[in-house]
mmCIF file of C-alpha atoms in Angstrom:
data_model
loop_
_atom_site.group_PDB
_atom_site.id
_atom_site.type_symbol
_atom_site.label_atom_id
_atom_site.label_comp_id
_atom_site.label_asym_id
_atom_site.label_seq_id
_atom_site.Cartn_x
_atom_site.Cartn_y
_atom_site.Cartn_z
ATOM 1 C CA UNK N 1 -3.840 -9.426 30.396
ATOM 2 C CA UNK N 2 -3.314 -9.517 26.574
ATOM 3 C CA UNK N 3 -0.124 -9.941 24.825
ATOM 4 C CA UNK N 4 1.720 -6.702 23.860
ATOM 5 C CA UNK N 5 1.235 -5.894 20.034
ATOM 6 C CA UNK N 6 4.431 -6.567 18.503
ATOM 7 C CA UNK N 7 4.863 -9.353 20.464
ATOM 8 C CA UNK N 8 1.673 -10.922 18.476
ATOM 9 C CA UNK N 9 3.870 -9.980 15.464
ATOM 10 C CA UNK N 10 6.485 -11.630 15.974
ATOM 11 C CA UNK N 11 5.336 -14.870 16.802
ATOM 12 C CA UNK N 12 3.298 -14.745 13.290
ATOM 13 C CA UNK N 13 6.582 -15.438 12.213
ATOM 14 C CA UNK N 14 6.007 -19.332 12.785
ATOM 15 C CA UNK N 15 2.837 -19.507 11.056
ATOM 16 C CA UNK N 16 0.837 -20.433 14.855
ATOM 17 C CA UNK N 17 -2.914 -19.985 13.697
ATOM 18 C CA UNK N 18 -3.659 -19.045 17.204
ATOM 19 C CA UNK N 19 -1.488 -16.021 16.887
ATOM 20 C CA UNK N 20 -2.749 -15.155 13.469
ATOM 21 C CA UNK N 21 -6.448 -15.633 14.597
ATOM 22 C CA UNK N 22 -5.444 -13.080 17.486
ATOM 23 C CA UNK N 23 -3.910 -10.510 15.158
ATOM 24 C CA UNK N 24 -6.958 -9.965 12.562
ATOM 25 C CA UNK N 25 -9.212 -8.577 15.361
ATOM 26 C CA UNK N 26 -6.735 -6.037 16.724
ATOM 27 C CA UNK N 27 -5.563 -4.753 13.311
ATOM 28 C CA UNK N 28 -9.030 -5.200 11.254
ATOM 29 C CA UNK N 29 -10.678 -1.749 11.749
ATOM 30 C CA UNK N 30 -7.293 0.054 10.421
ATOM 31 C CA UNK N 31 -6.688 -2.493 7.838
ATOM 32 C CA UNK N 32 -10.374 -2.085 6.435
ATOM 33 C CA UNK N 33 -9.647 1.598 6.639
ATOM 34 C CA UNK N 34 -6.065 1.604 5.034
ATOM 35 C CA UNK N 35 -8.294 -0.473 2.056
ATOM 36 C CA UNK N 36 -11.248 1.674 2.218
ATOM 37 C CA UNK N 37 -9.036 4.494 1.199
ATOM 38 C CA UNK N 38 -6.815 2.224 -1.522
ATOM 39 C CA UNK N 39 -10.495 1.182 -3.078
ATOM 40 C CA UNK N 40 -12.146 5.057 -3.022
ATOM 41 C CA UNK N 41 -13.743 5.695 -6.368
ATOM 42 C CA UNK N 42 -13.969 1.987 -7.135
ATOM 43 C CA UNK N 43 -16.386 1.107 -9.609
ATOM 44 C CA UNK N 44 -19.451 -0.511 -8.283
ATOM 45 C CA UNK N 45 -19.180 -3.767 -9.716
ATOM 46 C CA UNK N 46 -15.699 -4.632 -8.755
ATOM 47 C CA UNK N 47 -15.183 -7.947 -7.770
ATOM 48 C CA UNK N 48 -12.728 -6.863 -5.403
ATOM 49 C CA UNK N 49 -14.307 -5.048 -1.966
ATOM 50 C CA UNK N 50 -13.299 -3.857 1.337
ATOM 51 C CA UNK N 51 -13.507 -6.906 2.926
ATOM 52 C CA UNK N 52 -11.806 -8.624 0.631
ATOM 53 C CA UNK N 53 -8.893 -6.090 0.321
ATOM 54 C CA UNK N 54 -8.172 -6.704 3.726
ATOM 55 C CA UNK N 55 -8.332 -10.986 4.052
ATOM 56 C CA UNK N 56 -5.962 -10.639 0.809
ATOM 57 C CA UNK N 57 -3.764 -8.580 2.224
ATOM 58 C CA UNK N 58 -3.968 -10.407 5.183
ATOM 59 C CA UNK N 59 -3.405 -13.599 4.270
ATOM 60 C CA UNK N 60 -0.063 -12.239 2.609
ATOM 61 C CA UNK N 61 0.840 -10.743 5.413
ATOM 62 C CA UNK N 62 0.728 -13.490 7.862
ATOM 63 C CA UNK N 63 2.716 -16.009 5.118
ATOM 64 C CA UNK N 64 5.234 -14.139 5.602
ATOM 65 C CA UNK N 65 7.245 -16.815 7.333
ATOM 66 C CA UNK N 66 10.850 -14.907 7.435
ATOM 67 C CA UNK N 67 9.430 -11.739 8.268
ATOM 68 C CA UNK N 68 10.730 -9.350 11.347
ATOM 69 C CA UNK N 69 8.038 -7.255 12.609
ATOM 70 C CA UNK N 70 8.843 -4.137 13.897
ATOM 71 C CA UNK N 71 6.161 -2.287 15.811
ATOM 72 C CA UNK N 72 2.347 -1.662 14.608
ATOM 73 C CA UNK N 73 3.308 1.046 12.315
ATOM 74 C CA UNK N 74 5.445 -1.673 9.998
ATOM 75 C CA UNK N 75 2.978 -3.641 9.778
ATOM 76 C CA UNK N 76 0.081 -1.195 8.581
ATOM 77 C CA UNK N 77 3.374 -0.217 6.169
ATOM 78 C CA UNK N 78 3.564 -3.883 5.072
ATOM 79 C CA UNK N 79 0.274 -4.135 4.460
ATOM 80 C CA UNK N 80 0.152 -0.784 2.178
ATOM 81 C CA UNK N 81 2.774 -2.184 -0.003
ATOM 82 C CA UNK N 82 0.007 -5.748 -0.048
ATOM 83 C CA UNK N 83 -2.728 -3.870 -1.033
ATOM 84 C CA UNK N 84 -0.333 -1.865 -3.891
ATOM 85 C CA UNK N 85 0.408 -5.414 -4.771
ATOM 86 C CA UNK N 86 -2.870 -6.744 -5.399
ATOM 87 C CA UNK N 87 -4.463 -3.873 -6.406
ATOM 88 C CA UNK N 88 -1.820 -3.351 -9.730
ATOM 89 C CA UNK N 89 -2.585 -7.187 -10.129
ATOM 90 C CA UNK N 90 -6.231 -6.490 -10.457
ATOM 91 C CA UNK N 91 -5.865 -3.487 -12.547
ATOM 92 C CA UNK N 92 -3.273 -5.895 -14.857
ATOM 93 C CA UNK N 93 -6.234 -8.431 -15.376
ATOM 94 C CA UNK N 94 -8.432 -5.947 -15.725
ATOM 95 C CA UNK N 95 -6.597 -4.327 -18.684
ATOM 96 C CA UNK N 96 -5.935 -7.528 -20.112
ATOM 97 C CA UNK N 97 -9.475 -8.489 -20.083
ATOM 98 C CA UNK N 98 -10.751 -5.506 -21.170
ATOM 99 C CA UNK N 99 -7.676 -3.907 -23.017
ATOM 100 C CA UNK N 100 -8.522 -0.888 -20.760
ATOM 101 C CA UNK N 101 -12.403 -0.373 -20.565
ATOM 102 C CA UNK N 102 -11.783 3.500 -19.393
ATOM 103 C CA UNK N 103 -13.685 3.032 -15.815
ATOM 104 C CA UNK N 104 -11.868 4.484 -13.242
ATOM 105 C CA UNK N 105 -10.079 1.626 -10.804
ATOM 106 C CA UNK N 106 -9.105 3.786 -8.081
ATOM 107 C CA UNK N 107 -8.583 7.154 -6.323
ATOM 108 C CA UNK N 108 -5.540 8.323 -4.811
ATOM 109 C CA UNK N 109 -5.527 11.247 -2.399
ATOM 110 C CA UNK N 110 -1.997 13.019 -2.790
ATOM 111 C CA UNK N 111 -2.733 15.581 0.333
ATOM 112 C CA UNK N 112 -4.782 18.106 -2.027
ATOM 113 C CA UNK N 113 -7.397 16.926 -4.610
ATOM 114 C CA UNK N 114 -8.701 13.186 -4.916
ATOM 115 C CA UNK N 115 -8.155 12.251 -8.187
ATOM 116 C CA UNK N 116 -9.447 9.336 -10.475
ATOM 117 C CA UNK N 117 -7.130 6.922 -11.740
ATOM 118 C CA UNK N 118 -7.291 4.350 -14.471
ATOM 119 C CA UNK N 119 -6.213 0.635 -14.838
ATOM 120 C CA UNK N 120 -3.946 1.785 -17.724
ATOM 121 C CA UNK N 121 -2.825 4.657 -15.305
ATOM 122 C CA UNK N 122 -2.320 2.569 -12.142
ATOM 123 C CA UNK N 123 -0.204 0.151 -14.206
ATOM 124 C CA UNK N 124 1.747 3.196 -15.688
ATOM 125 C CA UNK N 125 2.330 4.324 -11.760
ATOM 126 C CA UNK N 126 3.325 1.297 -10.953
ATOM 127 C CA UNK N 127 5.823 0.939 -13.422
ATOM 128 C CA UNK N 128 7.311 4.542 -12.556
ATOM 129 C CA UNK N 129 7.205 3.790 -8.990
ATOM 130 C CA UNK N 130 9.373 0.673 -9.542
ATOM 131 C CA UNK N 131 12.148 2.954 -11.529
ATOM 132 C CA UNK N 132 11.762 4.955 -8.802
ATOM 133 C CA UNK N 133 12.416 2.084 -6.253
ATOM 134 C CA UNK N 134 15.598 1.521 -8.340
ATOM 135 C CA UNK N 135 17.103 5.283 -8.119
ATOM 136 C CA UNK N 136 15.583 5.954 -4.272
ATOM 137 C CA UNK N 137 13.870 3.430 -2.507
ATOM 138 C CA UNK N 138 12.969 5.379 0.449
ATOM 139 C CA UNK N 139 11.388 7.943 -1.910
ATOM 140 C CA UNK N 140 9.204 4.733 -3.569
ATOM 141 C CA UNK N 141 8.152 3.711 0.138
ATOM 142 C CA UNK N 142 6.860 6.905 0.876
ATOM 143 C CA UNK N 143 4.648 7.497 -2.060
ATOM 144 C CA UNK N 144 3.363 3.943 -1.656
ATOM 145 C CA UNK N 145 2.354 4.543 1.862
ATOM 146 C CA UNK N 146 0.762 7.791 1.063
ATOM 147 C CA UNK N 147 -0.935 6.869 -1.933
ATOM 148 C CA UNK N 148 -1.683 3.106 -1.547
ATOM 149 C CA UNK N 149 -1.914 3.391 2.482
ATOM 150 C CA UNK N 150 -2.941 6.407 2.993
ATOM 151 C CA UNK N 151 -0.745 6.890 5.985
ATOM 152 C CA UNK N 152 0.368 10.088 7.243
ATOM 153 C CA UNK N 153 3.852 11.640 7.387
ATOM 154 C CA UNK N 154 4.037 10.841 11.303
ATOM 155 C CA UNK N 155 2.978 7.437 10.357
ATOM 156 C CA UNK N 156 5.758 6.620 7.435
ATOM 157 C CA UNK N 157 8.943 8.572 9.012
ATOM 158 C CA UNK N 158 7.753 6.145 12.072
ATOM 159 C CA UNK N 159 8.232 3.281 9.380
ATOM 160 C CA UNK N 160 11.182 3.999 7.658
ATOM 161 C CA UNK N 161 12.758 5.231 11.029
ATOM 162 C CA UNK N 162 13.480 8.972 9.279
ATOM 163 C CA UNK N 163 12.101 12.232 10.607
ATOM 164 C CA UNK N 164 9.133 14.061 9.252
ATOM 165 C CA UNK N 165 10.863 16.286 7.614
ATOM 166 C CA UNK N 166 13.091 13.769 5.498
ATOM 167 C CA UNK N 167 9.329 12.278 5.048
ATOM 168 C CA UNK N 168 7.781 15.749 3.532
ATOM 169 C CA UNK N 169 11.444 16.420 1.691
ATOM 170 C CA UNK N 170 11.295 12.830 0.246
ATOM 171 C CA UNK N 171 7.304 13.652 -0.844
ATOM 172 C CA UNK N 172 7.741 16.573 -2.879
ATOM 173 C CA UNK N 173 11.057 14.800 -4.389
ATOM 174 C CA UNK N 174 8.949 11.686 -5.344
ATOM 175 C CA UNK N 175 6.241 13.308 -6.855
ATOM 176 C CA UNK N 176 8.391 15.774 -9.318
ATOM 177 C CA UNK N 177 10.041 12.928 -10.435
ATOM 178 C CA UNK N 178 7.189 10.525 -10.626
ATOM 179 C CA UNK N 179 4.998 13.601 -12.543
ATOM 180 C CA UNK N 180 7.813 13.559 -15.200
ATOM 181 C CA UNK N 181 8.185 10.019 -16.022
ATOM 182 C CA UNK N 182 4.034 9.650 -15.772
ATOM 183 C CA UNK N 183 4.566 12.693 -18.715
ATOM 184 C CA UNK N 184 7.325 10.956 -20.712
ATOM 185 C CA UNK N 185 5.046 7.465 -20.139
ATOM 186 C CA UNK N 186 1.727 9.645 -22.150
ATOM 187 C CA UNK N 187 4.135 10.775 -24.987
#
């Protein structure tokens, strides 16, 4: 009989190889998925893919030596916040390689329309997102796991231990603010 989930994820904490070569296949199909959707409307060319999305984020993930894991659902969350990481790294390099080059990096699904987003954008929502973090952190965490993971509102109130409502309330809070400071960051 296999180990229980979270059990696997909590002896990553020590680093064991074993356990970290027994993780990746039980977590790989969602973690391609979570960076499937955090790469949609990737140019063509990028150097970064799917695959490699995921053994980034992974690798990350299973450094992290002082980490608690929770359940299944924090880890996914983690690895949203991984992938937000490295993705806003990319788009950095990209900008400063290109001073902005105009091809779309990424799109973001906000629960209506897809819509294309920039490197100059990305690193504009990234910046808002971190004022956010400093005025409501929970309100940061869910747009992150909506927008970078993907997740659904089931999914993040699981993760930040909140109810679905608090999730949806938290949503519509988040993106008024962060559509005001993306406004005052154009002007």
């Amino acid at each position: 009989m296999s180990q229980p989930f979270t059990e696997l994820l909590n002896d990553l904490t020590g680093g064991n190889r074993t356990v970290v070569d027994a993780v990746l296949p039980r977590v790989y199909d969602e973690l391609k998925s979570l960076a499937r959707r955090s790469l949609n409307g990737e140019r063509a060319n990028h150097t970064l893919d799917t695959t490699a999305l995921v053994h980034e984020a992974y690798e990350k993930l299973v450094q992290q030596d002082r980490m608690t894991w929770q359940n299944r659902a924090h880890f996914m969350g983690v690895a949203a916040l991984s992938m937000r990481r490295i993705l806003i790294n990319y788009a950095k390099k990209r900008q400063a390689q290109k001073r902005g080059g105009g091809a779309p990096v990424a799109t973001f699904e906000d629960g209506m329309a897809p819509r294309s987003i920039r490197a100059e954008e990305l690193i504009d929502l990234n910046d808002a997102l971190e004022q956010l973090e400093e005025i409501n952190e929970r309100q940061s965490r869910v747009v992150v796991y909506r927008f970078f993971g993907g997740l659904t509102q089931e999914e993040i109130a699981t993760i930040l231990d909140v109810s679905v409502s608090t999730v949806q309330r938290d949503w519509r809070l988040a993106r008024a603010w962060l559509s005001r400071a993306l406004q005052h960051a154009d002007s």
